[in-house]
Coordinates of C-alpha atoms and ligand atoms in Angstrom, one line a residue:
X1 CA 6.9 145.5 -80.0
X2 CA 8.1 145.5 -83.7
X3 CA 11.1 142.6 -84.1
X4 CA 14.6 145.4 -84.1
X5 CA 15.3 145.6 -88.3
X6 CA 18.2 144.8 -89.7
X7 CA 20.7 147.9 -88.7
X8 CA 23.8 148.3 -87.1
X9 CA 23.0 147.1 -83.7
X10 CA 22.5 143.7 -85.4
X11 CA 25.0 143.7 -87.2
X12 CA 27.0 144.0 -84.3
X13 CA 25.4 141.5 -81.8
X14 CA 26.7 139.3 -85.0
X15 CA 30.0 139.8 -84.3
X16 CA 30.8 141.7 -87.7
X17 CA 34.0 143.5 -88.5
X18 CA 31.8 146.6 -87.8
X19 CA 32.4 146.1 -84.3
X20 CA 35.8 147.2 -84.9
X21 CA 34.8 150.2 -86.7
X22 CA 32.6 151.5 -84.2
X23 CA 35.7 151.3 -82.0
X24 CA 37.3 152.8 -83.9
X25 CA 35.7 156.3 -85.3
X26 CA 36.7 159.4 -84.5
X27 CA 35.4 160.4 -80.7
X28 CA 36.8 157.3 -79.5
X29 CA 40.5 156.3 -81.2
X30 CA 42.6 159.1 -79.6
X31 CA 44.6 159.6 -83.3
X32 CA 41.3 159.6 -84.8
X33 CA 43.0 157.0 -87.5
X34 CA 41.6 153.4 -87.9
X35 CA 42.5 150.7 -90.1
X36 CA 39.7 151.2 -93.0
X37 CA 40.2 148.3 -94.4
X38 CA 36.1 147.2 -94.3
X39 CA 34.0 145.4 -96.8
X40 CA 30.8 147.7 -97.8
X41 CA 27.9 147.5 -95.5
X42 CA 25.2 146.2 -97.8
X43 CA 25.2 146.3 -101.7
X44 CA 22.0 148.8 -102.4
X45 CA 20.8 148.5 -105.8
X46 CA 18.6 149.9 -107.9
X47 CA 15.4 147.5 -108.0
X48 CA 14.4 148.8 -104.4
X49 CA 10.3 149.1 -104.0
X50 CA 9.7 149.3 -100.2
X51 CA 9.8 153.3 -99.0
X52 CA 12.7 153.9 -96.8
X53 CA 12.4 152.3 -93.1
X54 CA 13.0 155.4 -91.4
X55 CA 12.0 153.9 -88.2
X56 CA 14.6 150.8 -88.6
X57 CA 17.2 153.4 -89.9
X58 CA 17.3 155.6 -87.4
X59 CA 16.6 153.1 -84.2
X60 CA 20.2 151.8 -85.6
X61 CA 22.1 154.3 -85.1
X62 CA 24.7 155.5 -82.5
X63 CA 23.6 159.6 -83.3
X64 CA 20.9 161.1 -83.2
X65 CA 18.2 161.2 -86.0
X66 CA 15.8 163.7 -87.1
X67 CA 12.2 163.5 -89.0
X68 CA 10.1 166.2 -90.9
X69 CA 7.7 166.6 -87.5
X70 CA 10.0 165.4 -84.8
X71 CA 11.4 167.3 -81.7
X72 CA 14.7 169.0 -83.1
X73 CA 14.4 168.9 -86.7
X74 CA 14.4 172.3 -87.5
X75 CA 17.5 172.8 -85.9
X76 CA 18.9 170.0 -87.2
X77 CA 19.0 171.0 -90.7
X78 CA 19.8 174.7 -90.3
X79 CA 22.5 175.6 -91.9
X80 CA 25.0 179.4 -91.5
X81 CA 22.8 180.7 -94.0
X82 CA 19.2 181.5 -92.7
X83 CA 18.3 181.9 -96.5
X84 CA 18.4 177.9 -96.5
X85 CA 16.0 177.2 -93.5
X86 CA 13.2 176.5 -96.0
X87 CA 15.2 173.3 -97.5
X88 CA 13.4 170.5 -95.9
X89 CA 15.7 167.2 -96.2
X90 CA 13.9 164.0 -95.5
X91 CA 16.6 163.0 -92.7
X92 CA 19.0 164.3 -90.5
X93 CA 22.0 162.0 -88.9
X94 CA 23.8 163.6 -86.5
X95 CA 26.3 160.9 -86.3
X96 CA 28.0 160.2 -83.7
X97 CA 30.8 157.4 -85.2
X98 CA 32.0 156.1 -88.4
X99 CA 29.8 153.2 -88.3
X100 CA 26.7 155.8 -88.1
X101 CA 28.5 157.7 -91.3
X102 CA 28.7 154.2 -93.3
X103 CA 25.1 153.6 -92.5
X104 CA 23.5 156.3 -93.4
X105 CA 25.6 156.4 -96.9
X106 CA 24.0 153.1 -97.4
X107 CA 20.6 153.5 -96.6
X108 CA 20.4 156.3 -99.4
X109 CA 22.5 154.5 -101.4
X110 CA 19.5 151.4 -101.1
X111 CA 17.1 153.7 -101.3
X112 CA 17.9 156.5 -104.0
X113 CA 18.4 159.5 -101.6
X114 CA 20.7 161.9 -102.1
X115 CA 23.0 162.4 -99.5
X116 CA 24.1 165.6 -98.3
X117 CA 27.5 165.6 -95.9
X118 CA 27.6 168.3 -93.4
X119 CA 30.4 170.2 -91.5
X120 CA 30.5 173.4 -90.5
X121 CA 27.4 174.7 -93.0
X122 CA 29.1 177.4 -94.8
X123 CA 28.1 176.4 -98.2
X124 CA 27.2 179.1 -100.1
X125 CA 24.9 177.5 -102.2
X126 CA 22.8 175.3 -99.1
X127 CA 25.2 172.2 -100.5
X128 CA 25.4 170.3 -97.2
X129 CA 21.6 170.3 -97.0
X130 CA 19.1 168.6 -99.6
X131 CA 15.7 168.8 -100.2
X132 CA 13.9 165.5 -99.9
X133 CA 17.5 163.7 -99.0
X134 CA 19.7 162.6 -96.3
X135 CA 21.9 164.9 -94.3
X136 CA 24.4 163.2 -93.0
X137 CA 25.9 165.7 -90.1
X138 CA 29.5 165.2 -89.1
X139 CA 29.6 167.7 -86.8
X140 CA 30.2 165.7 -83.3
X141 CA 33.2 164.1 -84.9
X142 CA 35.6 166.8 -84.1
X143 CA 38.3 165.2 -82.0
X144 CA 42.4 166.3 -82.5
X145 CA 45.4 165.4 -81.3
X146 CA 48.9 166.4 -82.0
X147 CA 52.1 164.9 -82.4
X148 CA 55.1 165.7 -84.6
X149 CA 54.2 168.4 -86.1
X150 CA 51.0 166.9 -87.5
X151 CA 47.1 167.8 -86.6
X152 CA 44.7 164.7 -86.6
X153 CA 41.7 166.0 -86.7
X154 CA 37.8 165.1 -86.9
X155 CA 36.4 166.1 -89.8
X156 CA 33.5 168.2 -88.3
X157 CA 36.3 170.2 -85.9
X158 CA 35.6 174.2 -87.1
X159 CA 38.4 176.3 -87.6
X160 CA 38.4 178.5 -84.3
X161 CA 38.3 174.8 -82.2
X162 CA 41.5 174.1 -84.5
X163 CA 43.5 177.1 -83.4
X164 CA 42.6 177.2 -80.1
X165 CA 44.0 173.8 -80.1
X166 CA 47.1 174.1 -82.1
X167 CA 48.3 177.1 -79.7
X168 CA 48.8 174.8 -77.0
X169 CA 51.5 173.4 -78.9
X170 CA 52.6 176.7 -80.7
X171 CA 51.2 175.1 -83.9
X172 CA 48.9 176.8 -86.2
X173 CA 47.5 176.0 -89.9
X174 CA 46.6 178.2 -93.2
X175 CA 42.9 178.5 -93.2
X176 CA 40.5 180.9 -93.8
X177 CA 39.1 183.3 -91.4
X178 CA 35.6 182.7 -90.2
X179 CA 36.0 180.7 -86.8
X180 CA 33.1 178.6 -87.2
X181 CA 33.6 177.0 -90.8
X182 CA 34.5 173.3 -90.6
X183 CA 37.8 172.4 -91.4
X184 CA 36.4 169.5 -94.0
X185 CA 34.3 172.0 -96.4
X186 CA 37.0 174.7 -96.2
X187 CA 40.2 172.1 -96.9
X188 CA 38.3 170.2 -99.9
X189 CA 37.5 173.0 -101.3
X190 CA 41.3 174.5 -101.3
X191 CA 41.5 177.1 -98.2
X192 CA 42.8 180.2 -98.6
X193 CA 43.4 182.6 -95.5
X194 CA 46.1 185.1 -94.4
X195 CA 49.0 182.3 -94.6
X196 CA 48.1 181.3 -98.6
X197 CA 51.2 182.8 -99.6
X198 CA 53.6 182.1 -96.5
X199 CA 52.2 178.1 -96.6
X200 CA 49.6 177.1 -99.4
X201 CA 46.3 176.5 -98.8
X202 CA 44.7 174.8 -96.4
X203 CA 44.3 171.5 -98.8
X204 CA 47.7 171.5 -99.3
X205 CA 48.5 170.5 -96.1
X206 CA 47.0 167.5 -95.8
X207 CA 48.7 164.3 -95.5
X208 CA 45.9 161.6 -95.5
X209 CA 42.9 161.5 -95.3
X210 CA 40.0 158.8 -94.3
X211 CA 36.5 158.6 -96.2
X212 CA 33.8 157.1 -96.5
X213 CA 32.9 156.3 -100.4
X214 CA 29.9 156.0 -101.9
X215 CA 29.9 152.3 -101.8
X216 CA 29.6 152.3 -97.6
X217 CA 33.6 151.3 -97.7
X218 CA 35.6 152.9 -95.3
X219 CA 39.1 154.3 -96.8
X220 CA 42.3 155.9 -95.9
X221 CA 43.8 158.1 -98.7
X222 CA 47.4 159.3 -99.1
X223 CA 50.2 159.9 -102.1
X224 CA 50.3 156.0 -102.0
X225 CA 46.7 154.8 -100.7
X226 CA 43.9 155.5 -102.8
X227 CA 46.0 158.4 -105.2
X228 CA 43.8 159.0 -107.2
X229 CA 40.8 159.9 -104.4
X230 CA 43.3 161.9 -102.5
X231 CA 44.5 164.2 -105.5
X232 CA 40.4 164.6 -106.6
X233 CA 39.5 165.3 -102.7
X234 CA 42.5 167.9 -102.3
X235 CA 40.8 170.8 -104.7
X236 CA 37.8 168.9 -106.2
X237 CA 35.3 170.6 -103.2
X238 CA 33.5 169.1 -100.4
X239 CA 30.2 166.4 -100.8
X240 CA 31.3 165.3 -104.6
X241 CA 33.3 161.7 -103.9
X242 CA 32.3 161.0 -100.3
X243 CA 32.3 161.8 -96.7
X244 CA 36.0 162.8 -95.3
X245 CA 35.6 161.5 -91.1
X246 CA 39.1 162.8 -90.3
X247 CA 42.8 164.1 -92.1
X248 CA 45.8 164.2 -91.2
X249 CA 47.7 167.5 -91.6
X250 CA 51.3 169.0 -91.7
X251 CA 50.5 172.2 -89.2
X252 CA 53.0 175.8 -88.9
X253 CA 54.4 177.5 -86.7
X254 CA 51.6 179.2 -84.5
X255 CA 54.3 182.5 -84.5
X256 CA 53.1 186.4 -83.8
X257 CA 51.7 187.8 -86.6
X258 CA 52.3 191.7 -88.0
X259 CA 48.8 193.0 -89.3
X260 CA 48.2 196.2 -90.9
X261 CA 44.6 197.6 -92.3
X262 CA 45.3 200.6 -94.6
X263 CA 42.7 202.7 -96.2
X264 CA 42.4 205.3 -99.1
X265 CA 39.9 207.7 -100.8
X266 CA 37.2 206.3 -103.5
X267 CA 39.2 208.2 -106.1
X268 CA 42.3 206.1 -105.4
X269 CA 40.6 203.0 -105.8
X270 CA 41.8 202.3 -109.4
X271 CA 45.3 203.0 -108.4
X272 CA 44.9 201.0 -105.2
X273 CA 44.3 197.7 -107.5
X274 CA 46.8 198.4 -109.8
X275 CA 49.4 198.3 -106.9
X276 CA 47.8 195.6 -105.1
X277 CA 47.8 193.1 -108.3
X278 CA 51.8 194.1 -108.6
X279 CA 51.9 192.9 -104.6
X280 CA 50.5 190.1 -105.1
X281 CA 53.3 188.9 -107.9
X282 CA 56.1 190.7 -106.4
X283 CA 56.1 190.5 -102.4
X284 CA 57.5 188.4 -100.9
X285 CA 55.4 185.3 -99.3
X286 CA 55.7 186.3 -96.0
X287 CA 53.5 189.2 -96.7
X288 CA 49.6 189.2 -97.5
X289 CA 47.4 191.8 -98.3
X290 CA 43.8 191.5 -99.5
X291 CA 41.3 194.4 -100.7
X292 CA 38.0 195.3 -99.8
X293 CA 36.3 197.7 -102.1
X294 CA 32.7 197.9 -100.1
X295 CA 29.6 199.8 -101.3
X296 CA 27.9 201.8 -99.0
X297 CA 24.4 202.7 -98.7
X298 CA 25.3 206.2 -98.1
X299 CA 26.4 206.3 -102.1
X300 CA 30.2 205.8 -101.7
X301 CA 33.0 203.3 -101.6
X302 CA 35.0 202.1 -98.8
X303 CA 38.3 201.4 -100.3
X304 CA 40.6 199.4 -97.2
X305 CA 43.5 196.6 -97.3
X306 CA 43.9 194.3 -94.9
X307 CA 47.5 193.0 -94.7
X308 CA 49.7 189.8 -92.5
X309 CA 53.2 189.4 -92.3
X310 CA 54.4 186.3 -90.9
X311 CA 57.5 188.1 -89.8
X312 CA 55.9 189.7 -87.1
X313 CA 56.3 193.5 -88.6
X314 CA 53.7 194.5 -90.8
X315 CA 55.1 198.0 -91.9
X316 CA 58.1 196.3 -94.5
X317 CA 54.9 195.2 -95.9
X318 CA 52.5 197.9 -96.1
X319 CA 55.0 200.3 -96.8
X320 CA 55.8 197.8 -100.1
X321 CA 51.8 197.8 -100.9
X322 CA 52.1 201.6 -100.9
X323 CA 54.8 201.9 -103.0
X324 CA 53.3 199.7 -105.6
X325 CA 49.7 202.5 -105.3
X326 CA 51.9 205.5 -105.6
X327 CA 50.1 207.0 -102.3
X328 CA 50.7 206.9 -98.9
X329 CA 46.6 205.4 -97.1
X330 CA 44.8 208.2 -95.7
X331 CA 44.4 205.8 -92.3
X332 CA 47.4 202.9 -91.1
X333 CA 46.4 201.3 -88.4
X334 CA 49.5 198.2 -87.1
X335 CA 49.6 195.3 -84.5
X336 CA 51.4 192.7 -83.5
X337 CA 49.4 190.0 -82.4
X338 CA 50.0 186.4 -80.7
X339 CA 48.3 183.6 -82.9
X340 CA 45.6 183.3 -81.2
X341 CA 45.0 186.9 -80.4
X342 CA 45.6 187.6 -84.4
X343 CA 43.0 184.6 -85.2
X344 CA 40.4 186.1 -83.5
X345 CA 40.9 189.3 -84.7
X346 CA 40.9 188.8 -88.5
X347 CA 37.6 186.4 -87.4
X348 CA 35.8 188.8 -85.7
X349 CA 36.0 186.6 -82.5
X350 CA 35.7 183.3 -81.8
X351 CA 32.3 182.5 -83.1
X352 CA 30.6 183.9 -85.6
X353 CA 26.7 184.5 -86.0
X354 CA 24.2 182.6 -89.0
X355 CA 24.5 185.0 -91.9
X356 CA 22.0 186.2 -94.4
X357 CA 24.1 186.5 -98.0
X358 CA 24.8 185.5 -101.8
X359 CA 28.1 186.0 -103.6
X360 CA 30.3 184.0 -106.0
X361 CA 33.5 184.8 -107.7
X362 CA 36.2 185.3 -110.2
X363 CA 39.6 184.1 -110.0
X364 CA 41.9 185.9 -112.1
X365 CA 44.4 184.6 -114.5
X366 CA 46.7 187.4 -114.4
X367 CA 47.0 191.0 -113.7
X368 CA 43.7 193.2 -114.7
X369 CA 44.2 195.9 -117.4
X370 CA 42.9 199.3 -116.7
X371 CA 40.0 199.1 -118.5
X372 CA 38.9 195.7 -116.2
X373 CA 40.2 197.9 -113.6
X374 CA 37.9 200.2 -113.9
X375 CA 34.8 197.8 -114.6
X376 CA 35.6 196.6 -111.8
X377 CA 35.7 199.9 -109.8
X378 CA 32.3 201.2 -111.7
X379 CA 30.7 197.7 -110.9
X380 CA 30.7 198.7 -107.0
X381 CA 30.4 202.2 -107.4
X382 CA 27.2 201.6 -109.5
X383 CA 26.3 199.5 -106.3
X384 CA 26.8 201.8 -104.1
X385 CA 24.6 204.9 -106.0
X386 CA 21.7 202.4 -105.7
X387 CA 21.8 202.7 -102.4
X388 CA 23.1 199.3 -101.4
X389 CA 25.9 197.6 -100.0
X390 CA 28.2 194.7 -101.0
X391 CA 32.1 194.2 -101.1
X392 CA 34.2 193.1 -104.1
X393 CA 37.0 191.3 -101.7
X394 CA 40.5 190.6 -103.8
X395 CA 42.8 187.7 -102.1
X396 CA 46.0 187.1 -103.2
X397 CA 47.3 183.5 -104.5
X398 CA 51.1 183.3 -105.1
X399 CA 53.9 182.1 -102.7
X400 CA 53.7 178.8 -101.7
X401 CA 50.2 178.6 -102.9
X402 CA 51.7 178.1 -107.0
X403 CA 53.7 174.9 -105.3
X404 CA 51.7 171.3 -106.1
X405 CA 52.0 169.6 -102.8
X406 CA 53.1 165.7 -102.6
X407 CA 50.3 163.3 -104.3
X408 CA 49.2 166.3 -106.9
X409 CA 46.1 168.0 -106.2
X410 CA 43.0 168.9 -108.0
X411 CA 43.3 172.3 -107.2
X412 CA 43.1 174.0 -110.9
X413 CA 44.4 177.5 -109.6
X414 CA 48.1 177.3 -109.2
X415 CA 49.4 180.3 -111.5
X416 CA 46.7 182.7 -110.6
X417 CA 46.8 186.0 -109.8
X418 CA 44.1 186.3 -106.7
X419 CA 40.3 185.7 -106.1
X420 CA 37.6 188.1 -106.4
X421 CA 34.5 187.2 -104.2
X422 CA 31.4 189.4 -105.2
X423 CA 29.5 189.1 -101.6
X424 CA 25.9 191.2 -100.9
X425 CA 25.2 191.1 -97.7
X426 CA 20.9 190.1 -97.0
X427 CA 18.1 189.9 -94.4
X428 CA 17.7 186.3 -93.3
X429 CA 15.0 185.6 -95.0
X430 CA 15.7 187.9 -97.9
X431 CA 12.6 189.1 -100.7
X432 CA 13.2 187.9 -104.1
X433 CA 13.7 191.6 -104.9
X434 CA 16.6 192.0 -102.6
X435 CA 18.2 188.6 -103.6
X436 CA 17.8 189.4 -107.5
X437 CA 19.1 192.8 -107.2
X438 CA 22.1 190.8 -105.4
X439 CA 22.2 188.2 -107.8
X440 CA 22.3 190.8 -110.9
X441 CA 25.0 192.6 -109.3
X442 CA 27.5 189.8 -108.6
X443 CA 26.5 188.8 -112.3
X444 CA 27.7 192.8 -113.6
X445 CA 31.1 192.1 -111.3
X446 CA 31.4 188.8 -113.4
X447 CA 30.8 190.9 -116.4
X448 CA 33.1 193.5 -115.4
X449 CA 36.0 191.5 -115.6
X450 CA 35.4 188.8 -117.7
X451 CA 38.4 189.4 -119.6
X452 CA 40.6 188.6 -117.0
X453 CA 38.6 185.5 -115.0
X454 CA 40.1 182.2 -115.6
X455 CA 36.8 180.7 -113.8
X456 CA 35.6 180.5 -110.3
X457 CA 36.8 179.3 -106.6
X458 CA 34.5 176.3 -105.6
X459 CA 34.4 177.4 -101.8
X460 CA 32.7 180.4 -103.6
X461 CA 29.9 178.2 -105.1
X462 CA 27.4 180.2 -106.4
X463 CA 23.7 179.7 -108.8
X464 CA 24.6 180.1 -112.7
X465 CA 27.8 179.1 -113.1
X466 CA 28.9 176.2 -115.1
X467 CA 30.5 173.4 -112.4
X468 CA 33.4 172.3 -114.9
X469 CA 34.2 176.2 -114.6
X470 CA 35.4 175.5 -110.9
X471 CA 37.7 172.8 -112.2
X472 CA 39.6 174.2 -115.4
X473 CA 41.9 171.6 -116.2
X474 CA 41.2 169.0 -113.5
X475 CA 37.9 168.5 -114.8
X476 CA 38.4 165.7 -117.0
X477 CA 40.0 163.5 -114.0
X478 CA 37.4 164.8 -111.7
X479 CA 35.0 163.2 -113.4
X480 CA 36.8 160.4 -113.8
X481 CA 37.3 159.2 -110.2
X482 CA 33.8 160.7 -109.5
X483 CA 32.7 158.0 -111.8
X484 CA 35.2 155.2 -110.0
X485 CA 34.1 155.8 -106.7
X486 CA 30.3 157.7 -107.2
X487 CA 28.5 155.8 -110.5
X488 CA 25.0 156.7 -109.0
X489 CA 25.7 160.0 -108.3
X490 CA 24.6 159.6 -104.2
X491 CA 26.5 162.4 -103.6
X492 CA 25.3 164.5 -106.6
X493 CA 23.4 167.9 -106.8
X494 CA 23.1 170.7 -108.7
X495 CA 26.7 171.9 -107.9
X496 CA 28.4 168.6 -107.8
X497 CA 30.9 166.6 -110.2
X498 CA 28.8 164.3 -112.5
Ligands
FAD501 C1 31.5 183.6 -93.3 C2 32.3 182.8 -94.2 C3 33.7 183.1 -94.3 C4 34.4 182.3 -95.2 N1 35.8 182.6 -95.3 C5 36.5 181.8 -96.1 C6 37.9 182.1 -96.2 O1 38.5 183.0 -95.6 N2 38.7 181.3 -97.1 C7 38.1 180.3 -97.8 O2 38.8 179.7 -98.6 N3 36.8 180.1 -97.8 C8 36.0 180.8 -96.9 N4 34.7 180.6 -96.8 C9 34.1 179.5 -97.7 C10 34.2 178.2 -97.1 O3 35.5 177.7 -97.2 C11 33.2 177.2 -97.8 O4 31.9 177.7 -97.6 C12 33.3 175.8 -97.2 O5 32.8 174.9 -98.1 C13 32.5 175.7 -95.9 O6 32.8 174.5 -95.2 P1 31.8 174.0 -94.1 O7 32.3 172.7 -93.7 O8 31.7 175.0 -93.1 O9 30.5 173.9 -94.9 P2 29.4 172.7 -95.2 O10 28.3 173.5 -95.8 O11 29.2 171.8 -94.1 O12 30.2 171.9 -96.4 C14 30.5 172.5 -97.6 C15 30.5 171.5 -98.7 O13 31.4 170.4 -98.3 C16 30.6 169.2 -98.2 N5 31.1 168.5 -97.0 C17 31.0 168.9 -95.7 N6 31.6 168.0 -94.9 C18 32.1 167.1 -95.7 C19 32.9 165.9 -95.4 N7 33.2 165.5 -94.2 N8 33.3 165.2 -96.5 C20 33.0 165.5 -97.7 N9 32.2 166.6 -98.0 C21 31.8 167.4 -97.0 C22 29.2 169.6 -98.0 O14 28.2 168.6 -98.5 C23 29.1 170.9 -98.9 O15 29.0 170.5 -100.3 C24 33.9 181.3 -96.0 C25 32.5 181.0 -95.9 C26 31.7 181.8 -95.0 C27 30.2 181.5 -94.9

């Protein structure tokens, strides 16, 4: 039998401080919170010649571990997106404590990997897997508890396990719809859902978080621990400046919610926008409304809105959102809905399926003119009599989402009007064909209303698009503390800070 290599097992039976971490990670400390006060694990460097020892690596570790070739790695490093199946990373952890997270930062730190975190695998771009590097998958760690108003929470928890778990306490928190995106990739990123106007963004409600850097250091992060990490990790998007094991965050009220889905004709979509942009400055932040303008393969356009009032009564609202259009919809459709029962509803349920797609975005600096107005409105339409679907989908920002929350944030997109997302639908594993014809389209919607885009939303990642353009006028700082607390970069990629 091979002597056991130096790993964490060890490193334990010596009686390190370690010890206390393992006790201390996230499936095991009820809060989730440890003291992360921890010296790095080992001090990688850059005149390493051995190739990695997988074998040691993984044999030290409390998760499980995956190979190229061994049982389980294919479904190890899938991601939501089938389209990223062919990415084959050179490791998968599927750690199962803190310790297992520090590790695995340090063996690609020591040996030049890049290292890929993983939540819920939404990334548009494939992000939270790497060719060639280390995925380190967070997933397991996904415990919560509740007390006083604030949700600890794992950092691999997904957003339908959130809700179901605030209910119990009549609790909720702004997120985005889609049940199974993880909390982490969808709350570093920013987080905009249904309550962006009534309560911020999901980001924004974070009170501390804890992270492992790329130095192997274990850290919390608040307004007055580490600053300067927790204003870059609130806004400067997931897998640039470490890997987040749980946060701390200030929840809602989990009340009833009024929702309303209104649709009008193709020919009213121009006048549709118009009103909607003037709702999204004037109404007030208990009401939401975003717009789907979908391309359909039969040649026309769906034109629909899909509105939330935190009141409980959605018809104050829509009737407002008509006003501002000048035309009653052709089809109004209203609920009232408990939280949970509205969650599910604007997710489609309480899962969600892996997803063949592409998109990207615009976020718009102000209100569109008519002429963007109508670029945009051609852009689909012009979609559409090709034969092909995708959706231009317009969410507001406004309300409490133009508030900086305590500590600053590196959010860049305060005074904004809304977000376009430009999102083609595709087969799994889609031709190059179909995925060009995609990509060319979402690059005519960029086109379209150029004029009017400030620069794009980084959950919306997307191939082509300058990475500083995600930042606007946090860049600078980004970069700064990406430089503090990531000089090698172990956390880079093509999308990343460097
Ligand atoms: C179907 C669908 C619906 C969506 N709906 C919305 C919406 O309504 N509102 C909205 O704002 N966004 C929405 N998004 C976008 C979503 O917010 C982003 O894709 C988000 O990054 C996904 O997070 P994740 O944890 O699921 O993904 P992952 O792919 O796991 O992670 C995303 C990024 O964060 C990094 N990361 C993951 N975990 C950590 C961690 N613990 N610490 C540090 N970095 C980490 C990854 O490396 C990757 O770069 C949607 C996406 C999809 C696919």
């Amino acid at each position: 039998m091979t002597p056991e290599p130096v790993n964490r097992r060890t490193l334990l039976k010596a009686g390190g401080a370690l010890a206390a971490l393992a006790a201390a990670g996230c499936t095991e400390s009820p809060s989730g919170h440890a003291s992360p006060s921890i010296a790095p694990i080992a001090p990688g460097g850059p005149d390493v010649a051995a190739a990695p020892d997988w074998a040691g690596f993984g044999r030290g570790l409390d998760g499980r571990f995956y190979r190229p070739g061994s049982s389980g790695y294919a479904g190890a490093h899938q991601l939501f997106n089938p389209r990223f199946d062919s990415v084959q990373p050179a490791g998968v952890v599927k750690a199962a404590t803190i310790a297992d997270i520090r590790e695995s930062v340090a063996f690609a730190r020591k040996n030049r990997l890049r290292c890929a975190p993983k939540a819920g695998g939404h990334s548009y771009v494939g992000a939270s897997s790497v060719a060639n590097g280390l995925v380190v998958d967070i997933g397991n760690l996904r415990s919560m508890s509740y007390a006083n108003g604030v949700l600890t929470v794992g950092a691999g928890a997904r957003l339908y396990d959130v809700h179901a778990f605030l209910d119990r306490y009549g609790r909720s928190l702004p997120t985005g719809t889609c049940p199974t995106v993880g909390v982490a990739g969808l709350a570093l990123g920013g987080g905009m859902g249904v309550h962006t106007r009534a309560y911020g963004l999901t980001g924004d409600r974070i009170l501390s978080m804890q992270v492992v850097t790329a130095d192997g250091v274990f850290r919390a992060c608040s307004p007055t621990q580490n600053a300067d990490l927790f204003w870059a990790l609130r806004g400067g998007g997931g897998g640039n400046l470490g890997i987040v094991t749980s946060f701390r965050l200030s929840t809602i009220p989990g009340g009833r919610l009024g929702i309303f889905v209104l649709k009008w004709t193709q020919a009213q979509a121009a006048a549709v926008i118009r009103g909607w942009q003037r709702f999204a400055r004037e109404a007030p932040t208990t009401s939401w409304a975003n717009l789907h303008l979908d391309a359909r393969a039969d040649g026309t356009i769906a034109v629909r809105a899909v509105g939330v009032s935190t009141t409980g009564s959605a018809t104050a609202a829509a009737a407002q959102l008509e006003s501002f259009v000048g035309a009653r919809a052709s089809s109004r459709t209203f609920s009232q809905r408990s939280h949970l029962e509205a969650v599910r509803f604007l997710g489609g349920g309480t899962t969600s399926p892996r997803t063949g797609f592409t998109a990207g975005s615009d976020v718009l600096r102000g209100p569109m003119d008519a002429a963007t107005i109508n670029g945009l409105v051609n852009t689909v339409k012009a979609r559409a009599r090709a034969g092909k679907t995708a959706s231009a989908i317009l969410d507001p920002l406004g309300g409490q989402a133009v508030k900086v929350p305590t500590g600053g944030s590196a959010w860049p997109w305060r005074s904004s009007l809304g977000v376009i997302q430009w999102y083609v639908g595709l087969a799994a594993h889609p031709t190059s064909t179909s995925y060009n014809s995609a990509r060319a389209w979402i690059t005519s919607g960029h086109r379209a209303v150029a004029k009017a885009s400030a620069g794009g939303y980084v959950n919306y990642v997307e191939p082509g698009r300058a990475v500083q353009s995600y930042y606007s006028g946090s860049w600078n700082r980004l970069r700064t503390i990406k430089r503090k607390y990531d000089p090698a970069n172990v956390f880079g990629g093509p999308y990343g800070i460097s």
